[in-house]
Coordinates of C-alpha atoms in Angstrom, one line a residue:
M1352 CA 53.2 -59.0 -58.8
T1353 CA 53.2 -55.3 -57.8
T1354 CA 52.8 -54.6 -54.1
K1355 CA 50.2 -51.9 -53.4
Q1356 CA 51.4 -49.2 -51.1
T1357 CA 48.8 -47.5 -48.9
I1358 CA 49.0 -43.8 -48.5
Q1359 CA 48.7 -42.2 -45.1
I1360 CA 45.3 -40.7 -44.6
E1361 CA 45.4 -37.8 -42.1
P1362 CA 42.3 -35.8 -41.4
A1363 CA 42.5 -32.0 -41.2
I1364 CA 42.8 -30.6 -37.7
R1365 CA 39.3 -29.2 -38.0
M1366 CA 37.9 -32.7 -38.3
T1367 CA 39.7 -34.1 -35.3
G1368 CA 38.5 -31.2 -33.2
L1369 CA 34.8 -31.8 -33.8
P1370 CA 32.6 -32.6 -30.7
T1371 CA 31.3 -36.2 -30.3
Q1372 CA 27.8 -36.7 -31.5
F1373 CA 26.4 -38.3 -28.4
F1374 CA 23.1 -39.1 -30.1
S1375 CA 24.8 -41.8 -32.2
T1376 CA 25.9 -43.5 -28.9
L1377 CA 22.4 -43.3 -27.6
V1378 CA 21.0 -45.0 -30.8
A1379 CA 23.6 -47.7 -30.5
K1380 CA 22.6 -48.5 -26.9
A1381 CA 19.0 -48.6 -27.8
N1382 CA 19.5 -50.9 -30.8
K1383 CA 21.5 -53.3 -28.6
Q1384 CA 18.4 -53.6 -26.3
I1385 CA 16.1 -54.0 -29.3
A1386 CA 18.4 -56.8 -30.6
L1387 CA 17.9 -58.6 -27.3
G1388 CA 14.1 -58.6 -28.0
K1389 CA 13.1 -55.9 -25.7
D1390 CA 10.1 -53.6 -26.4
V1391 CA 12.1 -50.3 -26.2
I1392 CA 10.2 -47.0 -26.0
N1393 CA 12.5 -44.4 -27.4
L1394 CA 12.0 -40.9 -25.9
G1395 CA 15.5 -39.8 -26.4
Q1396 CA 15.5 -38.4 -29.9
G1397 CA 13.9 -35.3 -31.5
N1398 CA 12.6 -36.9 -34.7
P1399 CA 8.8 -36.1 -35.3
D1400 CA 6.7 -39.2 -35.4
Q1401 CA 3.8 -38.0 -37.5
P1402 CA 3.7 -38.0 -41.3
T1403 CA 3.8 -34.8 -43.4
P1404 CA 0.3 -33.5 -44.1
P1405 CA -1.2 -35.0 -47.2
H1406 CA -1.7 -31.7 -49.1
I1407 CA 2.0 -30.9 -48.8
V1408 CA 2.9 -34.4 -50.0
S1409 CA 0.5 -34.1 -52.9
S1410 CA 2.0 -30.8 -54.0
L1411 CA 5.4 -32.3 -54.2
Q1412 CA 4.1 -35.3 -56.2
Q1413 CA 2.7 -32.9 -58.8
A1414 CA 5.6 -30.5 -58.7
A1415 CA 8.1 -33.4 -59.3
A1416 CA 6.7 -33.8 -62.8
N1417 CA 7.5 -30.2 -63.7
P1418 CA 10.5 -30.3 -66.1
Q1419 CA 11.5 -26.8 -65.0
Y1420 CA 12.5 -28.3 -61.7
H1421 CA 14.6 -30.9 -63.3
K1422 CA 17.2 -28.2 -64.1
Y1423 CA 19.5 -26.5 -61.6
P1424 CA 17.5 -24.2 -59.4
P1425 CA 18.6 -20.6 -58.8
F1426 CA 21.6 -20.6 -56.4
S1427 CA 19.7 -18.7 -53.7
G1428 CA 16.4 -20.4 -54.3
Y1429 CA 13.1 -19.5 -55.9
S1430 CA 11.6 -16.1 -55.2
F1431 CA 8.2 -17.7 -54.6
L1432 CA 9.4 -19.6 -51.6
K1433 CA 11.0 -16.5 -50.1
E1434 CA 7.8 -14.6 -50.6
A1435 CA 5.9 -17.4 -48.9
I1436 CA 8.0 -17.3 -45.7
V1437 CA 7.7 -13.5 -45.7
T1438 CA 3.9 -13.9 -45.9
R1439 CA 3.9 -16.4 -43.1
Y1440 CA 6.0 -14.2 -40.8
K1441 CA 3.8 -11.2 -41.4
E1442 CA 0.6 -13.2 -40.6
D1443 CA 2.0 -15.0 -37.6
Y1444 CA 4.3 -12.4 -36.0
D1445 CA 3.5 -9.1 -37.8
V1446 CA 7.2 -8.9 -38.9
D1447 CA 8.1 -7.3 -42.2
L1448 CA 10.8 -8.9 -44.3
D1449 CA 12.3 -8.2 -47.7
P1450 CA 12.2 -11.5 -49.6
Q1451 CA 15.2 -10.7 -51.7
T1452 CA 17.6 -9.4 -49.1
E1453 CA 16.4 -10.6 -45.8
V1454 CA 15.7 -14.3 -46.5
A1455 CA 18.1 -17.2 -47.2
I1456 CA 16.9 -20.7 -48.0
L1457 CA 18.7 -23.5 -46.2
F1458 CA 19.1 -27.2 -46.4
G1459 CA 17.3 -27.5 -43.0
G1460 CA 17.9 -25.3 -40.0
K1461 CA 20.8 -27.3 -38.8
T1462 CA 22.9 -26.4 -41.9
G1463 CA 22.4 -22.7 -41.2
L1464 CA 23.2 -23.1 -37.5
V1465 CA 26.6 -24.6 -38.5
E1466 CA 27.2 -22.2 -41.4
I1467 CA 26.7 -19.0 -39.4
S1468 CA 29.9 -19.7 -37.4
Q1469 CA 31.8 -20.3 -40.6
C1470 CA 30.6 -16.9 -41.9
F1471 CA 31.6 -14.8 -38.9
L1472 CA 34.0 -16.5 -36.5
N1473 CA 37.8 -16.4 -36.7
P1474 CA 40.1 -18.5 -34.5
D1475 CA 40.5 -15.7 -32.0
D1476 CA 36.8 -15.0 -31.7
I1477 CA 34.4 -16.1 -28.9
C1478 CA 30.8 -17.4 -29.3
L1479 CA 28.3 -17.2 -26.5
V1480 CA 26.5 -20.6 -26.4
P1481 CA 23.5 -21.7 -24.2
D1482 CA 24.3 -24.5 -21.7
P1483 CA 22.4 -26.8 -21.9
G1484 CA 21.9 -26.3 -25.6
Y1485 CA 21.7 -27.9 -29.1
P1486 CA 25.0 -29.6 -29.6
D1487 CA 25.4 -28.6 -33.3
Y1488 CA 26.0 -25.0 -32.2
W1489 CA 29.3 -26.5 -30.9
S1490 CA 30.0 -28.1 -34.3
G1491 CA 29.9 -24.9 -36.2
V1492 CA 32.2 -23.1 -33.7
A1493 CA 34.6 -26.0 -33.7
L1494 CA 34.8 -26.0 -37.5
A1495 CA 35.5 -22.2 -37.4
G1496 CA 38.3 -22.9 -34.9
A1497 CA 36.8 -20.4 -32.5
S1498 CA 36.1 -20.6 -28.8
M1499 CA 32.9 -21.0 -26.8
H1500 CA 31.8 -19.3 -23.6
F1501 CA 28.8 -21.1 -22.1
M1502 CA 25.8 -19.3 -20.8
P1503 CA 24.2 -21.4 -18.0
L1504 CA 20.4 -21.9 -18.4
L1505 CA 19.2 -22.5 -14.9
E1506 CA 15.8 -23.4 -13.6
R1507 CA 15.9 -20.5 -11.1
N1508 CA 16.2 -18.1 -14.1
E1509 CA 13.5 -19.8 -16.0
Y1510 CA 16.2 -21.3 -18.3
L1511 CA 17.1 -17.8 -19.7
P1512 CA 20.8 -16.8 -19.8
D1513 CA 21.8 -14.2 -17.2
L1514 CA 23.5 -11.8 -19.6
A1515 CA 24.6 -9.4 -16.8
A1516 CA 26.6 -12.3 -15.3
I1517 CA 28.9 -12.7 -18.3
D1518 CA 32.3 -11.2 -17.7
P1519 CA 32.4 -7.9 -19.6
D1520 CA 35.8 -8.8 -21.1
I1521 CA 34.4 -12.0 -22.5
A1522 CA 31.4 -10.0 -23.9
D1523 CA 33.6 -7.5 -25.6
K1524 CA 35.6 -10.3 -27.3
A1525 CA 32.4 -12.2 -28.3
K1526 CA 31.3 -11.9 -31.9
L1527 CA 28.3 -14.3 -32.0
M1528 CA 25.5 -15.4 -29.6
F1529 CA 23.1 -18.3 -29.9
L1530 CA 19.6 -18.1 -28.4
N1531 CA 16.9 -20.8 -28.7
Y1532 CA 13.3 -20.4 -27.6
P1533 CA 11.2 -22.5 -27.4
N1534 CA 14.2 -24.2 -26.0
N1535 CA 15.8 -27.5 -26.7
P1536 CA 16.3 -29.3 -24.3
T1537 CA 14.5 -27.5 -21.5
G1538 CA 11.1 -26.6 -23.2
A1539 CA 11.3 -23.1 -21.8
T1540 CA 10.1 -20.0 -23.8
A1541 CA 11.2 -16.4 -23.9
D1542 CA 9.2 -13.2 -24.1
G1543 CA 9.7 -9.9 -25.8
A1544 CA 11.2 -8.3 -22.8
F1545 CA 14.1 -10.9 -22.8
Y1546 CA 14.7 -10.3 -26.5
D1547 CA 14.7 -6.5 -25.9
E1548 CA 17.4 -7.1 -23.3
A1549 CA 19.4 -9.3 -25.7
I1550 CA 19.3 -6.7 -28.5
A1551 CA 20.5 -4.0 -26.1
Y1552 CA 23.3 -6.3 -24.9
A1553 CA 24.3 -7.1 -28.5
R1554 CA 24.4 -3.4 -29.4
K1555 CA 26.6 -2.6 -26.4
H1556 CA 29.1 -5.4 -27.1
N1557 CA 28.8 -5.6 -30.9
I1558 CA 27.6 -9.2 -31.0
I1559 CA 25.6 -10.9 -33.7
V1560 CA 22.5 -12.6 -32.3
T1561 CA 21.4 -15.9 -33.8
S1562 CA 17.9 -16.9 -32.8
D1563 CA 17.1 -20.6 -33.3
F1564 CA 13.3 -20.6 -33.7
A1565 CA 13.0 -24.3 -34.7
Y1566 CA 10.0 -24.8 -32.4
G1567 CA 8.4 -21.5 -33.1
T1568 CA 4.9 -22.8 -33.6
I1569 CA 4.9 -25.1 -30.6
G1570 CA 3.6 -23.2 -27.6
F1571 CA 1.3 -24.5 -24.9
D1572 CA -1.5 -23.2 -22.6
D1573 CA -2.8 -20.8 -25.2
K1574 CA 0.5 -18.9 -25.3
K1575 CA 2.1 -18.4 -28.8
P1576 CA 5.9 -18.4 -28.8
T1577 CA 7.5 -15.0 -29.4
S1578 CA 9.8 -14.4 -32.3
F1579 CA 13.1 -12.6 -31.8
L1580 CA 12.3 -10.6 -34.9
Q1581 CA 9.2 -9.1 -33.2
S1582 CA 11.4 -6.9 -31.0
E1583 CA 12.4 -3.5 -32.2
G1584 CA 16.0 -3.4 -33.5
A1585 CA 16.3 -7.2 -33.9
K1586 CA 17.2 -7.0 -37.6
D1587 CA 19.9 -4.5 -36.7
V1588 CA 21.8 -7.0 -34.7
G1589 CA 20.9 -10.5 -35.9
I1590 CA 18.9 -13.1 -37.6
E1591 CA 16.5 -15.9 -36.9
F1592 CA 16.5 -19.5 -38.1
Y1593 CA 13.2 -21.1 -39.0
T1594 CA 12.5 -24.6 -40.2
L1595 CA 9.6 -26.6 -41.6
S1596 CA 10.9 -29.7 -39.8
K1597 CA 8.9 -29.4 -36.6
S1598 CA 5.9 -27.2 -37.5
Y1599 CA 4.9 -29.3 -40.6
N1600 CA 6.4 -32.7 -39.8
M1601 CA 8.9 -32.2 -42.7
A1602 CA 12.1 -33.1 -40.9
G1603 CA 13.3 -35.4 -43.8
W1604 CA 12.5 -32.7 -46.4
R1605 CA 15.4 -30.4 -45.2
V1606 CA 13.8 -27.0 -45.6
G1607 CA 14.9 -24.1 -43.5
F1608 CA 15.4 -20.3 -43.7
A1609 CA 17.6 -17.6 -42.2
L1610 CA 15.7 -14.3 -41.8
G1611 CA 16.7 -10.8 -40.7
N1612 CA 19.8 -8.6 -41.1
A1613 CA 20.6 -8.2 -44.8
Q1614 CA 24.4 -8.2 -44.4
I1615 CA 24.3 -11.4 -42.5
I1616 CA 21.9 -13.0 -45.0
E1617 CA 24.3 -12.0 -47.8
Q1618 CA 27.1 -13.9 -46.2
I1619 CA 25.0 -17.0 -45.7
N1620 CA 24.0 -16.9 -49.3
L1621 CA 27.6 -16.5 -50.3
I1622 CA 28.9 -19.5 -48.4
Q1623 CA 26.0 -21.6 -49.7
D1624 CA 26.9 -20.5 -53.3
H1625 CA 30.1 -22.4 -52.7
Y1626 CA 28.5 -25.4 -51.0
Y1627 CA 25.2 -26.0 -52.8
C1628 CA 23.0 -25.3 -55.7
S1629 CA 19.8 -24.8 -53.6
L1630 CA 16.9 -27.2 -53.0
F1631 CA 15.1 -29.3 -55.6
G1632 CA 12.5 -27.0 -57.0
G1633 CA 9.6 -29.4 -56.3
I1634 CA 10.4 -29.4 -52.6
Q1635 CA 10.6 -25.6 -52.7
E1636 CA 7.1 -25.5 -54.3
A1637 CA 5.7 -27.9 -51.7
A1638 CA 7.3 -25.8 -48.9
A1639 CA 5.6 -22.7 -50.3
V1640 CA 2.3 -24.6 -50.3
A1641 CA 2.9 -25.6 -46.6
L1642 CA 3.5 -21.9 -45.7
T1643 CA 0.6 -20.3 -47.6
S1644 CA -2.2 -22.8 -47.3
S1645 CA -4.4 -23.4 -44.3
Q1646 CA -2.4 -23.7 -41.0
D1647 CA -4.9 -26.0 -39.4
C1648 CA -2.4 -28.8 -39.5
V1649 CA 0.1 -26.8 -37.6
E1650 CA -2.5 -26.0 -34.9
Q1651 CA -3.6 -29.6 -34.7
L1652 CA 0.0 -30.8 -34.3
T1653 CA 0.6 -28.4 -31.4
A1654 CA -2.6 -29.6 -29.8
T1655 CA -1.4 -33.1 -30.1
Y1656 CA 1.9 -32.3 -28.4
E1657 CA 0.0 -30.5 -25.6
R1658 CA -2.2 -33.6 -25.0
R1659 CA 0.9 -35.8 -24.9
R1660 CA 2.6 -33.4 -22.5
D1661 CA -0.4 -33.5 -20.1
A1662 CA -0.7 -37.3 -20.3
L1663 CA 3.0 -37.6 -19.5
F1664 CA 2.8 -35.3 -16.5
T1665 CA -0.3 -37.1 -15.2
A1666 CA 1.8 -40.3 -15.2
L1667 CA 4.8 -38.5 -13.6
D1668 CA 2.6 -37.2 -10.8
E1669 CA 1.4 -40.7 -10.2
I1670 CA 4.9 -42.1 -9.6
G1671 CA 6.1 -39.1 -7.7
W1672 CA 8.5 -37.7 -10.3
K1673 CA 8.3 -33.9 -9.8
A1674 CA 9.1 -31.6 -12.7
T1675 CA 8.1 -28.4 -14.4
K1676 CA 5.8 -28.6 -17.4
P1677 CA 7.4 -27.3 -20.6
S1678 CA 5.8 -24.2 -22.1
G1679 CA 7.0 -24.9 -25.6
S1680 CA 8.8 -27.3 -27.9
F1681 CA 8.1 -31.1 -27.8
F1682 CA 10.7 -31.8 -25.1
C1683 CA 10.4 -32.3 -21.3
W1684 CA 13.3 -31.6 -19.0
L1685 CA 13.2 -33.7 -15.9
P1686 CA 15.4 -33.8 -12.8
I1687 CA 17.0 -37.1 -11.9
P1688 CA 16.9 -38.7 -8.4
E1689 CA 19.9 -38.4 -6.1
G1690 CA 22.7 -40.9 -6.4
Y1691 CA 22.8 -40.9 -10.2
T1692 CA 24.5 -39.0 -12.9
S1693 CA 22.4 -38.1 -16.0
A1694 CA 24.3 -40.8 -17.9
S1695 CA 24.0 -43.6 -15.3
F1696 CA 20.3 -42.8 -14.8
A1697 CA 19.7 -43.0 -18.5
D1698 CA 21.5 -46.3 -18.7
L1699 CA 19.4 -47.6 -15.8
L1700 CA 16.2 -46.7 -17.5
L1701 CA 17.2 -48.3 -20.7
E1702 CA 18.5 -51.6 -19.1
E1703 CA 15.8 -52.0 -16.5
A1704 CA 12.7 -50.3 -18.0
A1705 CA 13.6 -50.4 -21.8
V1706 CA 13.0 -46.7 -22.0
V1707 CA 15.4 -44.4 -23.8
V1708 CA 15.9 -40.8 -22.5
A1709 CA 18.7 -38.4 -23.4
P1710 CA 21.1 -37.7 -20.6
G1711 CA 21.4 -34.0 -19.8
H1712 CA 25.1 -33.8 -19.8
G1713 CA 25.1 -34.3 -23.6
F1714 CA 23.7 -30.8 -23.9
G1715 CA 26.3 -29.1 -21.8
T1716 CA 27.7 -29.0 -18.2
S1717 CA 24.6 -27.4 -16.8
G1718 CA 22.5 -30.2 -18.2
E1719 CA 24.0 -32.6 -15.6
G1720 CA 21.3 -33.7 -13.2
Y1721 CA 18.5 -33.8 -15.9
V1722 CA 17.3 -36.0 -18.7
R1723 CA 15.3 -35.0 -21.8
L1724 CA 12.2 -36.8 -22.9
G1725 CA 10.6 -36.2 -26.3
L1726 CA 6.8 -36.1 -26.8
L1727 CA 7.2 -38.1 -30.0
T1728 CA 5.0 -41.1 -29.5
S1729 CA 1.4 -41.7 -28.5
E1730 CA -0.1 -40.7 -25.2
E1731 CA -0.4 -44.4 -24.3
R1732 CA 3.2 -45.2 -25.0
L1733 CA 4.4 -42.1 -23.0
Q1734 CA 2.3 -43.2 -20.0
E1735 CA 3.6 -46.8 -20.4
A1736 CA 7.2 -45.5 -20.3
I1737 CA 6.6 -43.6 -17.1
Y1738 CA 4.7 -46.6 -15.5
R1739 CA 7.7 -48.8 -16.3
I1740 CA 10.0 -46.3 -14.7
G1741 CA 7.6 -46.1 -11.7
K1742 CA 8.1 -49.8 -11.0
L1743 CA 11.8 -49.2 -10.3
N1744 CA 10.8 -47.3 -7.1
L1745 CA 13.2 -44.4 -7.7
F1746 CA 10.9 -41.6 -6.6

């Protein structure tokens, strides 16, 4: 009988240097409570709870039967989808884009946010990253072997980075900067004046600006979010990432775009030529339908999130939990009571109130002292979650 010899499996250094995905830990903790029979209200994740609008689903069902889509799609995607996103940006933001040179189709926005670091960062480069911010920015930088310099997002600055406070030597070494408004996790928004400042800063220090516009349609109180690309000179220094996940409840469809500077778009298309062979054509057709048909579903979804926000804050007021209402996204950023860390407070809410929230430290050092709640369940369940927390007499 031959004895089998096991080889030694040793991951590449890039794999061992990846940041911990703290959401997986959050899910495990929640599942443990569910297994104990508790009625857990999960406000800790960012997964839209509503179905994709029927007309988009129907378009995919019909397109799936098209034999043309059963073949490999064009490497950089179908032109009709690029033209659809160009049309949408013109109608919504009055931004002109060339569909052939200024649009890249992505497997969801997250893919592009990781790829951009692979395209432009070397091990000696620095990336300017918002703190708190979306953790997958860190993933791309880590895979590139580059370094991060965190830009604190503080309430006193309306959760905008203070670019003037960055050490000039750091700025001169930086090659890439991430911005994200409407913001995850704070729910803050940015205006054209801020983007004008960011563009001037990028020109001065030769930095590529990456605008993460994932929540671009979700603005409250009759204020539409501003696109980075609306500012003069934006395409000279950077790009914007846009996704159908949030605006159209298409998170599982994995459709996103990179838009803007043609040289940057060219590099994203190049790296994707080596990774993928574009999206299934039927999904591309359905995505085009989403972008070019009536946008009533988008407006109705935003209105739903605003009603949920208002219901949540009514309940917060009743228990004495003081916080600032978000002006965009579907997240609420709430300060925790004294005597807790964001992690210990989140654990307490899960164990004693069966409510899941995301501890702020998982989004960066400046996130300590806060928790993030998602508006991704009914008004009744949101209020029930807050009333449960109120019974703990923490505020």
